[in-house]
Short mmCIF file of C-alpha atoms in Angstrom, two decimals:
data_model
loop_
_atom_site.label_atom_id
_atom_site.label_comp_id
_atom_site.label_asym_id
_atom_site.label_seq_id
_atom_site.Cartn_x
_atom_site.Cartn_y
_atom_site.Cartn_z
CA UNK A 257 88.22 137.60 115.02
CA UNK A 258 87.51 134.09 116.02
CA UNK A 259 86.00 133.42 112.78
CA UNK A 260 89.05 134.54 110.96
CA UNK A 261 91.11 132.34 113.35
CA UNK A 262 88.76 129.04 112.57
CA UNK A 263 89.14 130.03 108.60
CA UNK A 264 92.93 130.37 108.92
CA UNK A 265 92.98 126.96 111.07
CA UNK A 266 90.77 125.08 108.86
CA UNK A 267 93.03 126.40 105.60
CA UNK A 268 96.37 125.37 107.49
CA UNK A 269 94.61 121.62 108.62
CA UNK A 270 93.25 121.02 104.98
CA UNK A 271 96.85 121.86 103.29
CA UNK A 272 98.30 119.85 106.61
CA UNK A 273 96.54 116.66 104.73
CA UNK A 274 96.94 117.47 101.03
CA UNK A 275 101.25 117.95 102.14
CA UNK A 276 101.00 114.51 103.83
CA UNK A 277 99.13 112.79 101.39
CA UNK A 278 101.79 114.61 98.91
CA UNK A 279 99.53 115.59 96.53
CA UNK A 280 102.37 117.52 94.54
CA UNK A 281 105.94 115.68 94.75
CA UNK A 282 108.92 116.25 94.03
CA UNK A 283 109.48 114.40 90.80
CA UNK A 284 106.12 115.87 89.32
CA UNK A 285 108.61 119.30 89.28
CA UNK A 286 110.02 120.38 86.36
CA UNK A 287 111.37 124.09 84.98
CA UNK A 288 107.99 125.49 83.22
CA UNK A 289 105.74 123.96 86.20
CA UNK A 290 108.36 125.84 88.70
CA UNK A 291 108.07 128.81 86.28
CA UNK A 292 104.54 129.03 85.96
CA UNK A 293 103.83 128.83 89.59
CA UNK A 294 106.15 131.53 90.27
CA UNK A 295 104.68 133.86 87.47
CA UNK A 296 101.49 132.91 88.84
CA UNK A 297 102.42 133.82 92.55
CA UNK A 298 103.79 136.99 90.95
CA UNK A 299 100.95 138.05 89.25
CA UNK A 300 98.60 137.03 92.19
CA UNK A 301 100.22 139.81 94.40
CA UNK A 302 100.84 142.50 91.78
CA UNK A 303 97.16 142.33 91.86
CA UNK A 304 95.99 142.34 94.67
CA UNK A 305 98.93 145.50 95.51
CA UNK A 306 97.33 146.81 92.67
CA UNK A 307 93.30 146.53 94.18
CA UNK A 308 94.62 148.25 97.31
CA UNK A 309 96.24 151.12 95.19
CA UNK A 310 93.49 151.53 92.95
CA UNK A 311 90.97 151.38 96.15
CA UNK A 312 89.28 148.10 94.67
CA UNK A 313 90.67 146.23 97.99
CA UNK A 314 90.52 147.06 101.61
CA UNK A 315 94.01 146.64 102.90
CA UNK A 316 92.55 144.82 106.02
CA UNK A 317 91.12 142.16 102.92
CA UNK A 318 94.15 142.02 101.31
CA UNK A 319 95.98 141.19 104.76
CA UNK A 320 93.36 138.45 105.04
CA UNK A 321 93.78 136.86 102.10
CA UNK A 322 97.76 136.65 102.80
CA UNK A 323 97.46 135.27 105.78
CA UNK A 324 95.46 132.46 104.55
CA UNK A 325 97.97 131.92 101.60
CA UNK A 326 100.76 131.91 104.26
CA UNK A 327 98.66 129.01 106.30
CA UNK A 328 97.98 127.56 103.22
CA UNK A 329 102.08 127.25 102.51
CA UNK A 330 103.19 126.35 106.45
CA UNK A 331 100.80 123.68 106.11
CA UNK A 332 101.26 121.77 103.26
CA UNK A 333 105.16 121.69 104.09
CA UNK A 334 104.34 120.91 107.50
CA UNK A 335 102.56 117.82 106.64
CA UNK A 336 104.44 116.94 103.87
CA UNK A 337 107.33 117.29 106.26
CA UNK A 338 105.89 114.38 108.61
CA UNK A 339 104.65 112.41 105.70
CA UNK A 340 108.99 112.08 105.10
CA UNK A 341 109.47 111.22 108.71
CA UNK A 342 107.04 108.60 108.38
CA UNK A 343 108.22 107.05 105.68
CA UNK A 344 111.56 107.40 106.97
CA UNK A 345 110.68 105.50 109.96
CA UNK A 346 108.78 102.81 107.93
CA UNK A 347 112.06 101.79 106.11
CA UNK A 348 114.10 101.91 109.20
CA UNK A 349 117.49 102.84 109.64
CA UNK A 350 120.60 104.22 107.07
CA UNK A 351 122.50 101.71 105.41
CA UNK A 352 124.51 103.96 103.22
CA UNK A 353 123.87 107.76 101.86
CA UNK A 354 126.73 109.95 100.76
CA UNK A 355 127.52 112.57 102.77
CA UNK A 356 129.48 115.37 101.54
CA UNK A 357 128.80 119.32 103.17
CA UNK A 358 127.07 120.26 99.65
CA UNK A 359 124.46 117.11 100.18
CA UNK A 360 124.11 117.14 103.64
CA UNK A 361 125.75 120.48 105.93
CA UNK A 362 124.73 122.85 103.64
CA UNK A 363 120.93 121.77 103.29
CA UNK A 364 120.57 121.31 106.89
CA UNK A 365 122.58 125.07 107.43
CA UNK A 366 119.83 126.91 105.16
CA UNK A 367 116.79 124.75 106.66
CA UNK A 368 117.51 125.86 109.80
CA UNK A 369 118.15 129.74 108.71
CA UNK A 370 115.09 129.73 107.31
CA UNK A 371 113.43 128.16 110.53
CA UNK A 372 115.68 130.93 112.72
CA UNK A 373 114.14 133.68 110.54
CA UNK A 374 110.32 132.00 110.42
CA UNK A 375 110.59 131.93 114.81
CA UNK A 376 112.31 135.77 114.16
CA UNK A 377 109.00 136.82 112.12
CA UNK A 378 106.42 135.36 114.50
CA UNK A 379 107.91 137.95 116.47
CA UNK A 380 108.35 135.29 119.61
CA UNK A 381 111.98 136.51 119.88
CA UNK A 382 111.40 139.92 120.45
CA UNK A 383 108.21 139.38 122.83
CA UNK A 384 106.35 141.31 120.06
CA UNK A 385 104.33 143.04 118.32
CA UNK A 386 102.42 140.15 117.27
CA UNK A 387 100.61 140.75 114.02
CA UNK A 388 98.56 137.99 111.80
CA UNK A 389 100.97 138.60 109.24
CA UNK A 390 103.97 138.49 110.69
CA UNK A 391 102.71 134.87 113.02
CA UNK A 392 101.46 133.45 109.50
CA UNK A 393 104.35 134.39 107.52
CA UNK A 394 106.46 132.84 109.97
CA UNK A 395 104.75 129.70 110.17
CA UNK A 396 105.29 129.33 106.55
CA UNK A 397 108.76 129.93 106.99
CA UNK A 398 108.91 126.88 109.64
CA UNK A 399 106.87 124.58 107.63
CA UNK A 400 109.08 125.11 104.57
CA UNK A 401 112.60 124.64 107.06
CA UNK A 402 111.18 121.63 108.98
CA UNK A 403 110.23 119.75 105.20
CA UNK A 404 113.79 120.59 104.34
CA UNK A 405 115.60 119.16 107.29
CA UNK A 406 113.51 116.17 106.57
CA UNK A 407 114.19 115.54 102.75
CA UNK A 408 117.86 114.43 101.31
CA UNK A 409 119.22 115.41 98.01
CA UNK A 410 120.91 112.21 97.60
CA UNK A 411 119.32 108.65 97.77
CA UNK A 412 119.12 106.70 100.99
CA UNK A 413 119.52 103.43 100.95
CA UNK A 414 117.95 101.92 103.88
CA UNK A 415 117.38 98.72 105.95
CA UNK A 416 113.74 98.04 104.18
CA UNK A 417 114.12 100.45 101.18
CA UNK A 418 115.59 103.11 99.42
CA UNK A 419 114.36 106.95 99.62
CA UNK A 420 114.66 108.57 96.77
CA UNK A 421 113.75 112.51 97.21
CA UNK A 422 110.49 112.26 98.24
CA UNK A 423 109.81 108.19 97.34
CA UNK A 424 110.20 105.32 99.12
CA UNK A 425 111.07 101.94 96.75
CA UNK A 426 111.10 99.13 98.73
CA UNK A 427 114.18 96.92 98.19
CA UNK A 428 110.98 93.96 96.53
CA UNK A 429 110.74 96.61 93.45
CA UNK A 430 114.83 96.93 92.69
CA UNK A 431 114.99 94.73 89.95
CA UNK A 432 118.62 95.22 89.43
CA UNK A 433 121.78 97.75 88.66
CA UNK A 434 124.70 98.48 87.06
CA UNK A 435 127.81 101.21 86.64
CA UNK A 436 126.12 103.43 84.32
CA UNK A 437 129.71 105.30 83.96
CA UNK A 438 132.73 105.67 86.58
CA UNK A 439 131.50 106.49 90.02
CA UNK A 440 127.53 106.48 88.77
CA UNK A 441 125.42 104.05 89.63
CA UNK A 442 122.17 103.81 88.02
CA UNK A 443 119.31 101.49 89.31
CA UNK A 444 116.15 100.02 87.93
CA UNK A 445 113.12 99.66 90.08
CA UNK A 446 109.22 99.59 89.73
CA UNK A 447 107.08 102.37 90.70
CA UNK A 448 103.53 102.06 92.80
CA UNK A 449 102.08 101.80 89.46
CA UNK A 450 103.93 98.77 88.20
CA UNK A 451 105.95 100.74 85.24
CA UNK A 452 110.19 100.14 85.23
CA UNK A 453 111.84 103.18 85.44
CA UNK A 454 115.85 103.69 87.12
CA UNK A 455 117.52 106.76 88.74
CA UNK A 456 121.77 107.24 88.91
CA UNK A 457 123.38 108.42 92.02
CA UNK A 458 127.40 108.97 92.19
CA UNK A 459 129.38 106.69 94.51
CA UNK A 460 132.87 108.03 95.45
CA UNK A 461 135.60 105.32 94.72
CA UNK A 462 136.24 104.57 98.32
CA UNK A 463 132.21 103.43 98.92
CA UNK A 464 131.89 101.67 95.68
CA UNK A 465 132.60 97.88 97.79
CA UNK A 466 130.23 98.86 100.48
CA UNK A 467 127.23 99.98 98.12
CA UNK A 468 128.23 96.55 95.83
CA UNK A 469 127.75 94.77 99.15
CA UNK A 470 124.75 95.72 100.44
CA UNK A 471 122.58 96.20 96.90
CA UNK A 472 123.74 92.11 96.21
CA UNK A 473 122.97 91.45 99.83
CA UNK A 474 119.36 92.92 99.36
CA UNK A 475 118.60 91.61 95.80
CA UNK A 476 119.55 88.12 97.07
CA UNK A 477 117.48 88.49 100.35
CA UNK A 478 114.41 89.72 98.34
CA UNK A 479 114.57 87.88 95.50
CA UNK A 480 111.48 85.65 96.25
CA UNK A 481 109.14 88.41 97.20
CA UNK A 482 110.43 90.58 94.09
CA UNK A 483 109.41 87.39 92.02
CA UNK A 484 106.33 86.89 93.38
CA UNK A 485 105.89 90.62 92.88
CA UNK A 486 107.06 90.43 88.70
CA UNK A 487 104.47 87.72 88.40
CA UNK A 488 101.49 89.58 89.83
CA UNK A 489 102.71 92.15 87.38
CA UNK A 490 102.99 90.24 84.54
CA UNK A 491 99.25 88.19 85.60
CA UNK A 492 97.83 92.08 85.60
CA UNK A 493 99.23 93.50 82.23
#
């Protein structure tokens, strides 16, 4: 038992790390990576039901083996969830993000479902049973609410930066921006690994002054260290 306990902590510390080092972001997502994990995750336990029906796996393995997978989930969201809360703090405080009840209420409303339902499965609410399942599978559940109360769908443009997703840009690597259409604003920036790349967000008409305001007020106040910062670049390539 206690070995199975250390195993299960060891898995949930060692995914901890790889979530806060964000070894897998956001923006590395894309529709056949998302597809092929869950085909993969799919195939994984139509397997191993089918070892327990075929006799090939003990059902007390089989439980095992989940509950490491579920440790293995709770905590890479878990640490990827203080790696945003972190960063978030780094950058200090909100400048300007557009809030709306599709980008804001409505993310917050399912994280915190799906945290209700992860504390429902530990089985803490009803005083028990406790199983390693159920405790596991609801740690998952928490890991994967708590990293989506921490993570916006919209950029936000803060004091030292601007989160994007999962990605902080400090305001040094906006190089500049422009009304890509009416109400989108796209903006160009350099990533950790020097290369120029942009991203759009929509403005709503009545915010379009206030985000004008602040962007020139930040190019202008960085514009030495973001010079400084092109000419390392350019000395490098």
């Amino acid at each position: 038992m206690y070995l199975i306990v250390s195993l299960l902590a060891v898995a949930f510390l060692l995914s901890f790390w790889m979530g806060y080092r964000r070894i897998l972001r956001l923006q590395h997502l894309n529709q056949r990576r998302v597809l092929n994990g869950f085909v993969g995750a799919m195939v994984l336990l139509t397997l191993i039901s089918a070892g327990q029906w075929l006799d090939l796996i003990s059902q007390d393995i089989a439980a095992r083996f989940t509950m490491f997978l579920y440790c293995l989930v709770a905590g890479f969201f878990s640490g990827f969830a203080f790696k945003m809360i972190s960063l978030k703090r780094a950058i200090n405080k909100t400048e300007y993000v557009y809030r709306s009840f599709w980008t804001d209420a409505a993310p917050n409303i399912i994280a915190i479902l799906i945290i209700t339902f992860g504390i429902y499965r530990t089985g803490i609410l009803q005083l028990g049973p406790f199983t390693g399942i159920g405790i596991t599978s609801g740690l998952s559940l928490l890991g994967f609410g708590f990293w989506g109360l921490t993570v916006t769908i919209v950029p936000e443009f803060r004091d030292k930066g601007i989160l994007i997703l999962d990605q902080s840009v400090s305001w040094e690597k906006v190089v500049a921006y422009r009304w890509e259409s009416e109400n989108v604003l796209l903006i160009e920036y350099y990533t950790p690994d020097d290369k120029l790349t942009d991203f759009t967000t929509y403005i709503p008409p009545e915010d379009e002054l206030q985000i004008e305001r602040l962007l020139a007020k930040k190019l202008k106040e960085y514009h030495q260290d973001r010079k400084e910062m092109m000419g390392q670049t350019k000395e490098h390539s």
